[in-house]
mmCIF file of C-alpha atoms in Angstrom:
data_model
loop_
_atom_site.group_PDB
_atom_site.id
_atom_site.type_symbol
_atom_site.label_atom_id
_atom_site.label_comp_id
_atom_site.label_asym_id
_atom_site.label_seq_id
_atom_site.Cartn_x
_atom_site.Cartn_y
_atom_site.Cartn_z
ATOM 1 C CA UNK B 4 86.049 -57.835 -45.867
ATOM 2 C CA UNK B 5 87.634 -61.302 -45.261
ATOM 3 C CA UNK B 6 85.676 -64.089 -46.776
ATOM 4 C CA UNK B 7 84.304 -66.527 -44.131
ATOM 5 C CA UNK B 8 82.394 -68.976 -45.539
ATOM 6 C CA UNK B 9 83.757 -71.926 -45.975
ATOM 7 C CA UNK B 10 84.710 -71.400 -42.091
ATOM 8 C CA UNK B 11 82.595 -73.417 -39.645
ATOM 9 C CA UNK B 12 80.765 -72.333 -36.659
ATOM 10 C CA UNK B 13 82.220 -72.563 -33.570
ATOM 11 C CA UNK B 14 82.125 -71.223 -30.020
ATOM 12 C CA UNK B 15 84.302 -67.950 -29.606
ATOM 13 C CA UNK B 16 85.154 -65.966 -27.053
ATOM 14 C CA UNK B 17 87.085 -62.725 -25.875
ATOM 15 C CA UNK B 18 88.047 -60.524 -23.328
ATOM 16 C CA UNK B 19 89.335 -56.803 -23.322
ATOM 17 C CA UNK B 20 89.943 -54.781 -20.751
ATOM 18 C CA UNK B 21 90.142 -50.371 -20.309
ATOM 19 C CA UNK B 22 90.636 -48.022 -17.515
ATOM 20 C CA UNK B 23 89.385 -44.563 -16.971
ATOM 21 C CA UNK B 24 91.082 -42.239 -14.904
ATOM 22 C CA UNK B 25 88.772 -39.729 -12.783
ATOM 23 C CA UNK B 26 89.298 -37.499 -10.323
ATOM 24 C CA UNK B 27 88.958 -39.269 -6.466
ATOM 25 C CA UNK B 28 85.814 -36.791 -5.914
ATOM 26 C CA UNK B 29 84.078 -37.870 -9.216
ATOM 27 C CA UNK B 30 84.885 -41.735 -7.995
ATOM 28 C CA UNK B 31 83.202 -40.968 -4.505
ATOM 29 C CA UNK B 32 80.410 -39.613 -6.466
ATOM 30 C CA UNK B 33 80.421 -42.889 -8.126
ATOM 31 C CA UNK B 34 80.531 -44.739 -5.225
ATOM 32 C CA UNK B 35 77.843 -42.490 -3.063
ATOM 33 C CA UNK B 36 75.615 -42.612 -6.146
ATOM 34 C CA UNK B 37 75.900 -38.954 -6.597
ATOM 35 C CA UNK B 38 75.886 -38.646 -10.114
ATOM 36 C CA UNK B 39 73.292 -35.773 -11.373
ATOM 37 C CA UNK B 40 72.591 -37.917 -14.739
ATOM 38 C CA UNK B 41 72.409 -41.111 -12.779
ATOM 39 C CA UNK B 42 74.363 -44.445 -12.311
ATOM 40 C CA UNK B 43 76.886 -44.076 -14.823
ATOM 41 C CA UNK B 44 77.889 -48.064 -13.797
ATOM 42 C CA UNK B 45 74.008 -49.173 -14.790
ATOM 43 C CA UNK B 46 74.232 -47.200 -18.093
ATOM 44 C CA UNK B 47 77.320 -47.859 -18.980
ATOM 45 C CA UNK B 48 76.774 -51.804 -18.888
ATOM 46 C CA UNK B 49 73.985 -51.256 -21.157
ATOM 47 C CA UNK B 50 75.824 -49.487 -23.257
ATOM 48 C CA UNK B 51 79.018 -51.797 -23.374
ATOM 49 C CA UNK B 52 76.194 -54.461 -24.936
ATOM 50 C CA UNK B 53 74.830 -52.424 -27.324
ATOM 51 C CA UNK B 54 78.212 -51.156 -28.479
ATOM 52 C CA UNK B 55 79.437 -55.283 -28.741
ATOM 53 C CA UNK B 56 75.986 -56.258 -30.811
ATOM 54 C CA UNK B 57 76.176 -53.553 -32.776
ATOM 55 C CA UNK B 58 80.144 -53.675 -33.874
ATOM 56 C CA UNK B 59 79.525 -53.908 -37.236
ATOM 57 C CA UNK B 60 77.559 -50.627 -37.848
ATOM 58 C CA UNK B 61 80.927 -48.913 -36.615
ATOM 59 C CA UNK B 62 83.661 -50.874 -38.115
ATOM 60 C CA UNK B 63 82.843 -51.105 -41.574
ATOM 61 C CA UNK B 64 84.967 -54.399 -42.184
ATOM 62 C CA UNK B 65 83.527 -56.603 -38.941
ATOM 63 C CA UNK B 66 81.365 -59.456 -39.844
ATOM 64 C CA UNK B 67 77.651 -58.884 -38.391
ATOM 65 C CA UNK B 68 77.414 -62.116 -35.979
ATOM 66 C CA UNK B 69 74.761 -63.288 -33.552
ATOM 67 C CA UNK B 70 75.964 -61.989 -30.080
ATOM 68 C CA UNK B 71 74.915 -65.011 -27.452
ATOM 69 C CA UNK B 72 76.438 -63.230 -24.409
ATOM 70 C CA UNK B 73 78.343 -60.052 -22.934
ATOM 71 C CA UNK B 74 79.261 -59.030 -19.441
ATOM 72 C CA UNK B 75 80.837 -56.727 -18.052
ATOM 73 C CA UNK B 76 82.986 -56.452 -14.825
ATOM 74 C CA UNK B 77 83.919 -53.454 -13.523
ATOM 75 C CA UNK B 78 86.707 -52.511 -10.483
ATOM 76 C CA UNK B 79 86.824 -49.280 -8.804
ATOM 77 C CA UNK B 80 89.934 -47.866 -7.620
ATOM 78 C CA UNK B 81 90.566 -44.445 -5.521
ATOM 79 C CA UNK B 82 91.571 -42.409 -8.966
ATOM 80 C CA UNK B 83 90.285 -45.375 -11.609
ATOM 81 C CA UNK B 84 87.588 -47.784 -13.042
ATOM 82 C CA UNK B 85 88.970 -50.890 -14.627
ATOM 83 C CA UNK B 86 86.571 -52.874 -16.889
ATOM 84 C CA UNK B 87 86.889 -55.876 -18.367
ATOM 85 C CA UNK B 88 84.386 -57.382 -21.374
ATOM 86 C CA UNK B 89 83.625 -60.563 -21.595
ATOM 87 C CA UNK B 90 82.101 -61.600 -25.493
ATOM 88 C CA UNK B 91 80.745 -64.671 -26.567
ATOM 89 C CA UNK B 92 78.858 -66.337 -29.929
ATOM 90 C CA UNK B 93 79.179 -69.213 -31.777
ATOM 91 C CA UNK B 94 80.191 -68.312 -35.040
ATOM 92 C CA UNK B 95 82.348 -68.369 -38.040
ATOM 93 C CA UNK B 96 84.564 -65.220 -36.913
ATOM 94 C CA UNK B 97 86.214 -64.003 -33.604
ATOM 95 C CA UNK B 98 84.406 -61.556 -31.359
ATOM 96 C CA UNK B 99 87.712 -59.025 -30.345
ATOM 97 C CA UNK B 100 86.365 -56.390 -31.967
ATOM 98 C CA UNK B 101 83.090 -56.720 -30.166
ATOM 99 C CA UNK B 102 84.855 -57.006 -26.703
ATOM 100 C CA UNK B 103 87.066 -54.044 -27.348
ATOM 101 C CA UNK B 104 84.121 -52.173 -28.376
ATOM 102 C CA UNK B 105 82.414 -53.115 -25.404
ATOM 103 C CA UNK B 106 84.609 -51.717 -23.402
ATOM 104 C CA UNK B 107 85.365 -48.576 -25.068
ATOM 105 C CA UNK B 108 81.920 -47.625 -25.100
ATOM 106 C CA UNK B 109 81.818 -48.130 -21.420
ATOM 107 C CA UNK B 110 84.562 -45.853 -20.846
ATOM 108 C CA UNK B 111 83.234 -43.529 -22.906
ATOM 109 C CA UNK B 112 79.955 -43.692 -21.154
ATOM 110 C CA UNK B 113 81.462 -42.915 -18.127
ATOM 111 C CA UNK B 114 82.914 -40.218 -19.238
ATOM 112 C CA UNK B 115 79.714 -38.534 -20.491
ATOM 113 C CA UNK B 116 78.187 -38.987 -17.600
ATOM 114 C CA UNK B 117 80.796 -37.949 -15.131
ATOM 115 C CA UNK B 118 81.990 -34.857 -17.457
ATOM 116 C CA UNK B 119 80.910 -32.157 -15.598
ATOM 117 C CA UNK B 120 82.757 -33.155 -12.293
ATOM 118 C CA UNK B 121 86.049 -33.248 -14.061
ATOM 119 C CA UNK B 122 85.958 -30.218 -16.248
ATOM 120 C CA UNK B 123 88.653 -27.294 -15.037
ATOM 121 C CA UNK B 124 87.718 -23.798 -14.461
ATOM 122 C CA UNK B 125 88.376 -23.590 -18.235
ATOM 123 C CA UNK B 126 86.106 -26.201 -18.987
ATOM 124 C CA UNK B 127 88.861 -28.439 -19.921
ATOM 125 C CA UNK B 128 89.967 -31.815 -18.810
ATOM 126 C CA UNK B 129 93.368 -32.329 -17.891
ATOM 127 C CA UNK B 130 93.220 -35.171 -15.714
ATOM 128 C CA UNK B 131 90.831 -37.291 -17.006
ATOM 129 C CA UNK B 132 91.869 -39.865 -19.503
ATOM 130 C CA UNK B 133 91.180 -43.768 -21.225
ATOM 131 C CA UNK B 134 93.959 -45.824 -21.085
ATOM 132 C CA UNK B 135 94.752 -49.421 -21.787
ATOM 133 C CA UNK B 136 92.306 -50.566 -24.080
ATOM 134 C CA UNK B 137 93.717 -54.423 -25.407
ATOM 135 C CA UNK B 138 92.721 -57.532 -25.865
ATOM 136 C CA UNK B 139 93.302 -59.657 -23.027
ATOM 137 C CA UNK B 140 92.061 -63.131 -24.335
ATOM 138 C CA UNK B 141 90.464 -65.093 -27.442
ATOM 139 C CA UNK B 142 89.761 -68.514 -27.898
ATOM 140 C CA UNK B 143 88.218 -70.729 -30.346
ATOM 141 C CA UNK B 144 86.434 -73.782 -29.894
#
């Protein structure tokens, strides 16, 4: 673990960005809220902040630091959802890994929630996939 302490607090930010690619009937599903388990956009914001505040207990080298804000923005497309993560805090260390976090966990979310519409007659899934996870932005101060 880096040593931070002689760092001061300041405010930082970041923003990542994902993309999951469904099949157009499981994205009118989406959009008709016709998901069996629910609104997979509603439970996948809440997980995107849980998964930022609680970085640490994941990544075994990221600094535990107070969260003060995360949002989430989500796009729909005709075969994709783009989401973006916005993380703040004012601390001694960046948030990046929170923010990428974030938005993997939203992804993943999806996913789980949208699995059975994409399985094959095998049970497989051969055209769903994440893709793009990066940071798109930090700044400091």
């Amino acid at each position: 673990m880096a040593d931070i302490t002689s760092k001061k607090n300041v405010l930082r930010q970041a923003l990542a960005s994902g993309k999951i690619v469904l099949k157009p009937s499981t994205i009118a599903k989406i959009r008709n809220r016709r998901v069996a388990k629910g609104d997979p956009l509603a439970a996948a914001e809440v997980a995107a902040v849980l998964a930022a505040k609680n970085t640490p207990q994941t990544l075994p080298f990221c600094h535990p630091i107070p969260i003060t804000n995360v949002q989430t923005e989500a796009n729909i497309g005709s075969s994709s959802i783009t989401v973006k993560s916005t993380v703040k805090t004012t601390a001694k260390t960046g948030v990046e890994m929170e923010a990428l976090n974030a938005v993997s966990t939203y992804l993943l979310t999806l996913w789980d929630m949208v699995k059975q519409y994409e399985k094959d007659s095998r049970g497989q899934y051969p055209d769903t996939r994440i893709l793009d996870i990066k940071v798109l932005r930090k700044s400091k101060g």
